[in-house]
Short mmCIF file of C-alpha atoms and ligand atoms in Angstrom, two decimals:
data_model
loop_
_atom_site.label_atom_id
_atom_site.label_comp_id
_atom_site.label_asym_id
_atom_site.label_seq_id
_atom_site.Cartn_x
_atom_site.Cartn_y
_atom_site.Cartn_z
CA MET A 1363 65.13 153.47 42.00
CA ARG A 1364 68.77 153.60 42.40
CA GLU A 1365 70.11 149.96 41.28
CA TYR A 1366 72.25 149.57 44.53
CA ASN A 1367 72.20 151.04 48.00
CA THR A 1368 73.42 154.09 48.87
CA LEU A 1369 74.52 156.33 52.22
CA ASP A 1370 70.69 156.82 52.36
CA ASP A 1371 69.70 153.29 52.72
CA PHE A 1372 71.50 152.74 56.14
CA GLU A 1373 71.14 154.34 59.75
CA MET A 1374 74.63 154.72 60.76
CA GLU A 1375 74.42 156.03 64.58
CA GLY A 1376 77.38 153.60 66.34
CA LYS A 1377 77.43 151.48 63.36
CA THR A 1378 81.10 150.43 62.11
CA ILE A 1379 81.93 151.17 58.43
CA ILE A 1380 84.45 149.89 56.52
CA LEU A 1381 84.92 152.34 53.99
CA ARG A 1382 86.70 151.32 50.72
CA VAL A 1383 87.87 154.57 48.63
CA ASP A 1384 90.70 155.06 46.23
CA PHE A 1385 93.80 157.22 47.39
CA ASN A 1386 96.22 155.60 45.13
CA MET A 1387 98.13 159.17 45.03
CA PRO A 1388 100.47 160.87 42.79
CA LEU A 1389 103.52 160.90 44.84
CA ASP A 1390 106.88 162.61 44.71
CA LYS A 1391 109.34 160.29 43.27
CA LYS A 1392 112.07 161.48 45.72
CA THR A 1393 110.56 162.75 48.45
CA LEU A 1394 107.31 160.47 48.49
CA GLU A 1395 105.15 163.14 49.34
CA ILE A 1396 101.51 163.25 47.81
CA LEU A 1397 101.78 165.60 44.95
CA ASP A 1398 97.71 166.45 44.68
CA THR A 1399 94.85 165.53 46.95
CA THR A 1400 91.64 164.96 44.96
CA ARG A 1401 90.99 162.07 45.58
CA ILE A 1402 91.16 162.14 48.95
CA GLU A 1403 88.97 165.69 48.67
CA ARG A 1404 85.88 163.77 46.83
CA VAL A 1405 85.94 161.39 49.13
CA LEU A 1406 84.98 164.35 51.74
CA PRO A 1407 81.39 164.23 51.47
CA THR A 1408 81.32 160.48 52.24
CA ILE A 1409 83.43 160.32 55.11
CA LYS A 1410 81.39 163.48 56.34
CA GLU A 1411 78.65 162.35 56.29
CA ILE A 1412 79.79 159.07 58.49
CA THR A 1413 80.85 160.91 60.84
CA GLU A 1414 78.26 163.46 61.35
CA ASN A 1415 75.92 160.66 61.94
CA ASN A 1416 78.14 159.35 64.74
CA GLY A 1417 79.17 156.52 62.32
CA LYS A 1418 82.84 154.41 63.14
CA THR A 1419 84.91 155.22 59.52
CA VAL A 1420 87.56 152.52 59.05
CA ILE A 1421 89.06 153.59 55.55
CA LEU A 1422 90.92 151.12 53.08
CA ALA A 1423 93.06 151.88 50.66
CA HIS A 1424 95.78 150.84 48.18
CA GLN A 1425 98.92 152.87 47.06
CA GLY A 1426 101.15 151.72 43.98
CA ARG A 1427 101.52 148.33 43.18
CA LYS A 1428 103.70 145.49 44.63
CA GLY A 1429 107.40 146.02 43.45
CA SER A 1430 106.47 149.89 42.46
CA TRP A 1431 108.88 153.10 43.60
CA ASP A 1432 105.20 154.60 44.85
CA PHE A 1433 104.56 151.54 47.22
CA ILE A 1434 104.22 152.84 50.53
CA ASN A 1435 102.24 153.02 53.88
CA LEU A 1436 99.28 154.96 54.10
CA GLU A 1437 100.55 157.27 56.75
CA LYS A 1438 100.94 160.26 55.03
CA HIS A 1439 97.50 160.00 53.62
CA ALA A 1440 96.13 159.52 57.04
CA LYS A 1441 97.88 163.13 57.94
CA ALA A 1442 96.41 164.68 54.46
CA LEU A 1443 92.77 163.17 55.15
CA GLU A 1444 93.60 164.89 58.98
CA LYS A 1445 94.12 168.32 57.87
CA LEU A 1446 91.24 168.31 55.00
CA MET A 1447 89.05 166.97 57.86
CA ASN A 1448 89.89 169.17 60.86
CA LYS A 1449 89.86 166.34 62.68
CA GLU A 1450 91.91 163.33 64.19
CA VAL A 1451 92.51 160.41 61.83
CA LYS A 1452 94.85 157.44 63.42
CA PHE A 1453 96.35 155.67 61.13
CA VAL A 1454 97.45 151.86 62.11
CA GLU A 1455 100.24 150.00 60.52
CA ASP A 1456 98.40 146.68 59.99
CA ILE A 1457 95.39 145.74 57.85
CA CYS A 1458 93.57 142.79 59.23
CA GLY A 1459 95.37 141.21 62.12
CA GLU A 1460 95.16 142.26 65.79
CA LYS A 1461 96.65 145.51 66.17
CA ALA A 1462 93.81 146.38 63.43
CA ILE A 1463 90.94 144.54 65.33
CA ASN A 1464 91.98 145.94 68.48
CA ALA A 1465 92.04 149.63 66.66
CA ILE A 1466 88.99 148.93 65.21
CA LYS A 1467 87.24 147.87 68.65
CA ASN A 1468 88.68 150.61 70.29
CA MET A 1469 87.11 153.29 68.47
CA LYS A 1470 84.95 155.65 69.53
CA LYS A 1471 81.28 157.70 67.30
CA GLY A 1472 82.77 159.62 64.56
CA ASP A 1473 86.35 158.17 64.70
CA ILE A 1474 88.47 157.39 61.38
CA LEU A 1475 91.23 155.35 61.38
CA ILE A 1476 93.00 154.43 58.31
CA LEU A 1477 94.16 151.20 58.23
CA ASP A 1478 97.50 149.80 55.87
CA ASN A 1479 98.02 149.41 52.12
CA VAL A 1480 95.77 146.70 51.46
CA ARG A 1481 97.95 145.80 48.51
CA LYS A 1482 100.56 144.44 50.83
CA LEU A 1483 98.14 141.29 51.42
CA ASP A 1484 99.65 139.27 48.36
CA TYR A 1485 96.11 137.83 47.73
CA GLU A 1486 94.41 141.47 47.74
CA THR A 1487 95.11 141.46 43.75
CA GLU A 1488 94.44 138.12 42.52
CA LYS A 1489 91.34 138.21 40.01
CA LYS A 1490 88.39 136.22 41.84
CA THR A 1491 84.78 136.26 42.39
CA ALA A 1492 83.36 138.49 45.44
CA GLU A 1493 82.38 134.54 47.04
CA GLU A 1494 86.23 133.62 46.74
CA HIS A 1495 87.42 136.67 47.73
CA SER A 1496 84.95 136.40 51.16
CA LYS A 1497 86.87 133.43 52.25
CA THR A 1498 90.04 135.77 52.87
CA ASP A 1499 91.22 136.57 56.13
CA LEU A 1500 90.74 140.27 55.17
CA ILE A 1501 86.72 139.70 54.71
CA LYS A 1502 86.44 137.63 57.51
CA ASN A 1503 88.41 139.05 60.63
CA LEU A 1504 87.35 143.24 59.27
CA SER A 1505 83.52 141.62 58.58
CA SER A 1506 83.34 140.24 62.45
CA VAL A 1507 83.97 144.06 63.84
CA ALA A 1508 81.99 145.73 61.17
CA ASP A 1509 78.53 146.98 60.79
CA ILE A 1510 78.29 148.25 57.07
CA PHE A 1511 80.11 148.21 53.70
CA VAL A 1512 80.59 151.04 51.85
CA ASN A 1513 82.37 151.03 48.35
CA ASP A 1514 83.79 154.99 47.02
CA ALA A 1515 86.74 154.03 45.26
CA PHE A 1516 85.21 154.92 41.78
CA ALA A 1517 88.66 155.17 40.46
CA ALA A 1518 89.22 151.36 41.18
CA ALA A 1519 86.36 150.19 39.87
CA HIS A 1520 87.47 148.33 36.92
CA ARG A 1521 89.31 145.78 39.04
CA ALA A 1522 87.82 143.03 41.10
CA GLN A 1523 90.27 142.61 43.37
CA CYS A 1524 89.72 141.87 47.41
CA SER A 1525 88.40 144.44 49.49
CA LEU A 1526 87.15 145.93 45.92
CA ILE A 1527 84.16 143.45 46.09
CA GLY A 1528 84.66 140.96 48.71
CA PHE A 1529 83.07 142.68 51.52
CA THR A 1530 79.51 142.54 49.71
CA LYS A 1531 78.88 139.11 50.18
CA THR A 1532 79.53 139.38 54.47
CA LEU A 1533 78.07 143.15 55.07
CA PRO A 1534 75.24 145.11 53.82
CA SER A 1535 76.32 147.73 51.03
CA ALA A 1536 76.44 150.24 49.64
CA ALA A 1537 77.97 153.09 46.96
CA GLY A 1538 79.12 156.04 48.85
CA ARG A 1539 78.08 159.33 47.72
CA LEU A 1540 81.43 159.77 45.20
CA MET A 1541 80.52 156.51 43.81
CA GLU A 1542 76.72 157.19 43.55
CA LYS A 1543 77.75 160.49 41.69
CA GLU A 1544 80.51 159.41 38.93
CA ILE A 1545 77.83 156.40 38.44
CA THR A 1546 74.54 158.42 37.73
CA THR A 1547 76.45 161.41 36.04
CA LEU A 1548 78.32 159.27 33.74
CA LYS A 1549 75.34 157.16 32.89
CA LYS A 1550 73.43 159.56 31.42
CA ILE A 1551 76.04 160.74 29.30
CA LEU A 1552 76.67 157.02 28.08
CA GLU A 1553 72.95 156.15 27.41
CA LYS A 1554 71.58 159.39 26.44
CA PRO A 1555 73.92 162.08 25.66
CA GLU A 1556 72.55 165.49 24.66
CA LYS A 1557 73.96 166.06 20.93
CA PRO A 1558 75.94 166.53 19.28
CA SER A 1559 78.38 164.43 21.31
CA ILE A 1560 81.91 165.15 21.31
CA PHE A 1561 85.06 163.18 22.51
CA MET A 1562 88.24 164.47 22.45
CA PHE A 1563 91.71 161.97 23.02
CA GLY A 1564 95.11 163.06 23.30
CA GLY A 1565 97.57 162.32 25.73
CA ALA A 1566 100.38 160.21 25.53
CA LYS A 1567 98.89 157.05 25.33
CA PHE A 1568 96.84 156.07 22.27
CA SER A 1569 97.03 151.47 22.29
CA ASP A 1570 93.58 151.55 24.94
CA VAL A 1571 92.25 155.04 23.23
CA ILE A 1572 91.61 152.96 19.65
CA VAL A 1573 88.83 150.51 21.59
CA THR A 1574 87.43 153.22 23.03
CA ILE A 1575 87.13 155.51 20.10
CA GLU A 1576 86.08 152.47 18.13
CA ARG A 1577 82.90 151.43 21.08
CA VAL A 1578 81.90 155.10 21.38
CA LEU A 1579 81.38 155.61 18.09
CA ARG A 1580 79.83 152.40 16.93
CA ASN A 1581 77.67 153.23 20.32
CA LYS A 1582 76.47 156.22 19.16
CA THR A 1583 77.75 157.77 22.47
CA ALA A 1584 80.00 160.05 20.44
CA ASP A 1585 78.89 161.54 16.98
CA LYS A 1586 82.64 163.11 16.21
CA ILE A 1587 85.98 162.54 17.96
CA LEU A 1588 88.74 165.13 17.79
CA LEU A 1589 92.45 163.81 18.34
CA THR A 1590 95.19 165.26 19.65
CA GLY A 1591 98.97 164.33 21.07
CA LEU A 1592 99.65 160.49 20.50
CA PRO A 1593 96.19 159.18 19.23
CA ALA A 1594 96.61 161.81 16.34
CA ASN A 1595 99.89 161.19 15.59
CA ALA A 1596 98.81 157.15 15.58
CA PHE A 1597 96.19 158.04 13.35
CA LEU A 1598 98.65 160.52 11.07
CA LYS A 1599 100.54 157.45 11.07
CA SER A 1600 98.13 154.94 10.09
CA GLU A 1601 97.21 157.59 6.95
CA ASP A 1602 101.14 157.15 5.72
CA TYR A 1603 102.02 160.27 6.94
CA LYS A 1604 105.89 160.41 7.67
CA LEU A 1605 106.62 162.10 11.37
CA GLY A 1606 109.89 161.62 11.40
CA ASP A 1607 112.19 159.11 13.62
CA LYS A 1608 111.90 161.29 17.09
CA ASN A 1609 107.89 160.72 16.89
CA GLU A 1610 107.58 157.50 15.04
CA GLU A 1611 109.61 156.43 17.94
CA THR A 1612 107.39 157.47 20.68
CA LEU A 1613 104.67 156.04 19.21
CA LEU A 1614 106.44 152.32 18.52
CA LYS A 1615 107.27 153.05 22.63
CA GLU A 1616 103.94 153.08 23.30
CA GLY A 1617 102.18 150.88 21.31
CA LYS A 1618 102.99 147.89 18.60
CA GLU A 1619 103.23 148.28 14.81
CA GLU A 1620 100.18 145.82 14.18
CA GLN A 1621 98.07 148.60 16.05
CA PHE A 1622 98.54 150.68 12.90
CA SER A 1623 96.17 148.73 10.03
CA GLU A 1624 93.76 148.29 13.36
CA ILE A 1625 93.61 152.15 12.92
CA LYS A 1626 94.01 152.49 9.40
CA LYS A 1627 90.71 150.40 9.27
CA LEU A 1628 88.59 152.23 12.18
CA ASP A 1629 90.34 155.76 10.51
CA GLU A 1630 88.40 154.21 6.87
CA GLU A 1631 85.45 153.10 8.48
CA TYR A 1632 84.73 156.28 10.47
CA ASN A 1633 86.56 158.80 8.04
CA ASP A 1634 83.61 161.48 8.48
CA GLU A 1635 83.40 161.14 12.09
CA ILE A 1636 87.48 161.54 13.22
CA TYR A 1637 88.96 164.85 13.01
CA LEU A 1638 92.88 164.84 13.04
CA PRO A 1639 95.29 167.81 13.56
CA ILE A 1640 96.60 170.46 10.55
CA ASP A 1641 99.19 171.66 12.36
CA PHE A 1642 101.91 171.03 14.57
CA ALA A 1643 104.30 173.34 17.57
CA ILE A 1644 107.54 172.04 17.57
CA SER A 1645 110.68 173.38 19.62
CA GLU A 1646 113.18 175.41 17.78
CA ASN A 1647 116.07 177.11 20.43
CA ASN A 1648 113.61 176.50 23.08
CA LYS A 1649 110.73 178.61 21.30
CA ARG A 1650 107.43 177.67 19.75
CA LYS A 1651 107.50 176.85 16.42
CA GLU A 1652 104.16 175.83 14.28
CA ILE A 1653 104.24 173.43 11.35
CA SER A 1654 101.56 172.08 8.82
CA LEU A 1655 100.79 169.25 7.62
CA ASP A 1656 102.90 169.57 4.78
CA ASP A 1657 105.84 170.05 6.41
CA LEU A 1658 106.41 166.24 7.53
CA PRO A 1659 108.76 164.74 9.02
CA THR A 1660 110.31 166.56 11.52
CA ASP A 1661 113.29 165.73 13.40
CA LYS A 1662 111.30 167.78 16.20
CA ASN A 1663 109.12 166.15 18.97
CA MET A 1664 105.69 167.38 18.36
CA PHE A 1665 104.23 168.26 21.20
CA ASP A 1666 100.95 170.48 20.63
CA ILE A 1667 98.73 171.04 18.16
CA GLY A 1668 99.35 174.63 16.36
CA THR A 1669 96.79 177.54 16.16
CA ASN A 1670 94.95 176.42 12.33
CA THR A 1671 93.96 173.08 14.21
CA ILE A 1672 92.87 175.23 17.40
CA ASN A 1673 91.07 176.82 15.35
CA LYS A 1674 89.46 174.15 13.40
CA PHE A 1675 88.35 172.23 16.58
CA LYS A 1676 86.98 174.83 18.38
CA GLU A 1677 84.46 175.87 14.97
CA ILE A 1678 83.39 171.96 15.56
CA LEU A 1679 83.32 172.03 19.48
CA LYS A 1680 81.25 175.26 19.50
CA ASN A 1681 77.82 173.33 18.48
CA ALA A 1682 78.42 170.65 20.69
CA LYS A 1683 76.27 169.41 23.65
CA THR A 1684 77.95 166.57 25.30
CA ILE A 1685 81.95 166.77 25.22
CA PHE A 1686 84.16 164.81 26.98
CA LEU A 1687 88.00 165.42 27.17
CA SER A 1688 90.50 162.60 27.77
CA GLY A 1689 93.99 163.98 27.29
CA PRO A 1690 95.14 167.06 27.23
CA CYS A 1691 96.65 168.35 23.77
CA GLY A 1692 100.01 168.67 24.20
CA VAL A 1693 102.94 168.78 26.59
CA PHE A 1694 100.82 171.14 28.43
CA GLU A 1695 103.45 171.45 31.53
CA GLU A 1696 105.98 173.24 29.37
CA GLU A 1697 105.22 176.91 28.73
CA ILE A 1698 105.81 176.90 25.12
CA PHE A 1699 103.52 173.42 24.56
CA ILE A 1700 100.19 174.82 26.51
CA LYS A 1701 98.54 177.32 23.63
CA GLY A 1702 96.80 173.70 22.67
CA THR A 1703 95.58 172.63 25.90
CA LYS A 1704 94.77 176.09 27.72
CA GLU A 1705 92.79 177.62 24.21
CA ILE A 1706 90.85 174.24 24.01
CA PHE A 1707 90.10 173.68 27.59
CA THR A 1708 89.14 176.98 28.24
CA PHE A 1709 87.30 177.50 25.14
CA VAL A 1710 85.44 173.94 26.39
CA SER A 1711 85.14 175.62 29.74
CA GLU A 1712 82.58 178.36 28.45
CA LEU A 1713 80.06 176.54 26.35
CA ASP A 1714 76.80 175.64 27.37
CA ALA A 1715 77.64 171.94 26.93
CA PHE A 1716 78.28 169.24 29.65
CA SER A 1717 81.44 169.05 29.83
CA ILE A 1718 83.61 165.71 31.29
CA VAL A 1719 86.83 165.46 31.83
CA GLY A 1720 88.74 162.32 33.13
CA GLY A 1721 92.19 160.92 33.86
CA GLY A 1722 94.95 161.93 36.11
CA HIS A 1723 97.08 164.29 33.02
CA THR A 1724 93.76 165.93 32.45
CA VAL A 1725 92.35 166.65 35.05
CA ALA A 1726 95.71 168.03 36.31
CA ALA A 1727 95.99 170.24 33.05
CA VAL A 1728 92.38 171.65 34.50
CA LYS A 1729 93.63 172.28 37.70
CA LYS A 1730 96.65 174.26 36.53
CA LEU A 1731 94.61 176.12 34.22
CA GLY A 1732 92.17 177.01 36.95
CA LEU A 1733 88.97 175.54 35.30
CA GLU A 1734 87.99 173.14 37.55
CA ASN A 1735 85.07 175.30 39.05
CA LYS A 1736 84.12 175.69 35.25
CA MET A 1737 84.01 171.87 33.94
CA SER A 1738 80.44 169.80 34.49
CA HIS A 1739 81.75 167.18 35.79
CA ILE A 1740 85.76 166.23 36.74
CA SER A 1741 85.44 162.41 37.27
CA THR A 1742 88.70 160.32 39.61
CA GLY A 1743 88.40 157.61 37.13
CA GLY A 1744 91.25 156.77 34.48
CA GLY A 1745 90.58 153.34 33.70
CA SER A 1746 87.80 153.23 35.34
CA LEU A 1747 86.04 155.67 33.73
CA GLU A 1748 87.57 154.53 29.75
CA LYS A 1749 86.00 151.24 30.65
CA PHE A 1750 82.26 153.05 31.71
CA MET A 1751 82.71 154.96 28.58
CA MET A 1752 83.03 152.18 26.60
CA GLY A 1753 79.72 150.77 28.07
CA GLU A 1754 81.75 147.82 29.96
CA LYS A 1755 80.67 146.37 33.15
CA LEU A 1756 82.50 146.88 35.84
CA PRO A 1757 82.95 144.61 38.51
CA VAL A 1758 82.56 147.06 41.96
CA ILE A 1759 79.45 148.17 40.31
CA GLU A 1760 78.44 144.91 39.44
CA ALA A 1761 79.05 143.62 43.09
CA LEU A 1762 77.40 146.89 44.47
CA LYS A 1763 73.96 145.95 42.44
CA GLU A 1764 74.29 142.72 43.09
CA ALA A 1765 74.32 143.62 47.03
CA LYS A 1766 71.36 145.56 46.80
CA ASN A 1767 68.59 144.52 49.68
CA LYS A 1768 70.89 142.36 50.89
CA HIS A 1769 71.39 141.86 54.47
CA LEU A 1770 69.24 145.16 54.69
CA LYS A 1771 67.08 144.22 57.62
CA GLU A 1772 70.17 143.31 59.91
CA ALA A 1773 71.34 146.25 59.09
CA VAL A 1774 68.76 149.00 59.53
C1 LIG B 2462 94.56 153.83 39.42
O1 LIG B 2462 95.02 154.70 40.11
O2 LIG B 2462 95.05 153.48 38.31
C2 LIG B 2462 93.64 153.12 40.51
O3 LIG B 2462 93.52 153.45 41.48
C3 LIG B 2462 93.78 151.34 40.42
O4 LIG B 2462 95.59 151.25 40.42
P1 LIG B 2462 95.73 150.28 39.84
O5 LIG B 2462 95.75 150.46 38.06
O6 LIG B 2462 97.05 150.33 40.02
O7 LIG B 2462 95.02 148.65 39.90
MG1 LIG B 2463 95.86 152.40 36.99
#
């Protein structure tokens, strides 16, 4: 028995359904074209199910944040969806005003409409309760012309924002198919991971990663932690290794000096569980050169793990039953630094283990390596995935749970 409603709980024929999705896309900085449509593709099962059942799909989504260069309207998103659905998708440059309401009223069974970037509304990003959010024009106006609310925005599930939780107070609400799949899969890993369970953290951020590592070790979600990229460098620095000016500057740009004492404590407490690289790759005359821990400090950027680390990590990974990959092992975008990510990710994809991949850069690496169909689960989440794996309650999921059974009678 699910803790929230799903599409199975509603009759969709002729119903107007507000579908909140996460279409926050990576854009080309110059052309503002969408670079990767993964997040749209992953919501297709929900949209197809609604349209095939003669429901009317009204899509609500955000792109970027107010003031950022990637804060644009959703016309391009509508075009991208139209192409993927092979079916007309209308876009209206309005969110909850007269234009939007009229467009919704004019919809026919099976139609798809995308409203404009919901973050154009100042109150969208205010952190309030679902009850408080439900008093806004957005929720009131759209609820007056809709029958059901479906939330498929797992990647934004950690945000208590208006369009993400407000409708659960006014409309019968359900999780979409993507949301359902993410929650079911990740919950299994969080609560009952098949052992041994190994979590790998890499990439170009370490501040948030420290808390996640601590939490998954404490909860026994992870038995071992393998570190690469900036998280590895941060742990090495806390062990008093001198990494060289460039590498240390990069660390301090991303995090704060005082975090290294936190890391040191964590490293000492879980010394047997946390594994660090023993060699690295740098660029010399534009060629890959590997150096060992003993060669440190270096005046070059350490942009990948070395061959000995790759072999050491493979040896540990080969017995794992659950593997969580967050962050590439190096700057895989550059040919001379792709080796670590390529060898480790390929190795993981071939193991008889449940492999989960998450975060924008990690998924991009998996795609570049052509491994997307060889991993067990690719999460659309970044921040939301991290919070979920830490065992935190996510506002969107909590709101959906609370809305279970609510208004069901009126809807069916
Ligand atoms: C994301 O891509 O992280 C989600 O869409 C949430 O967006 P935000 O981080 O700007 O709130
Ligand atoms: Mg984010």
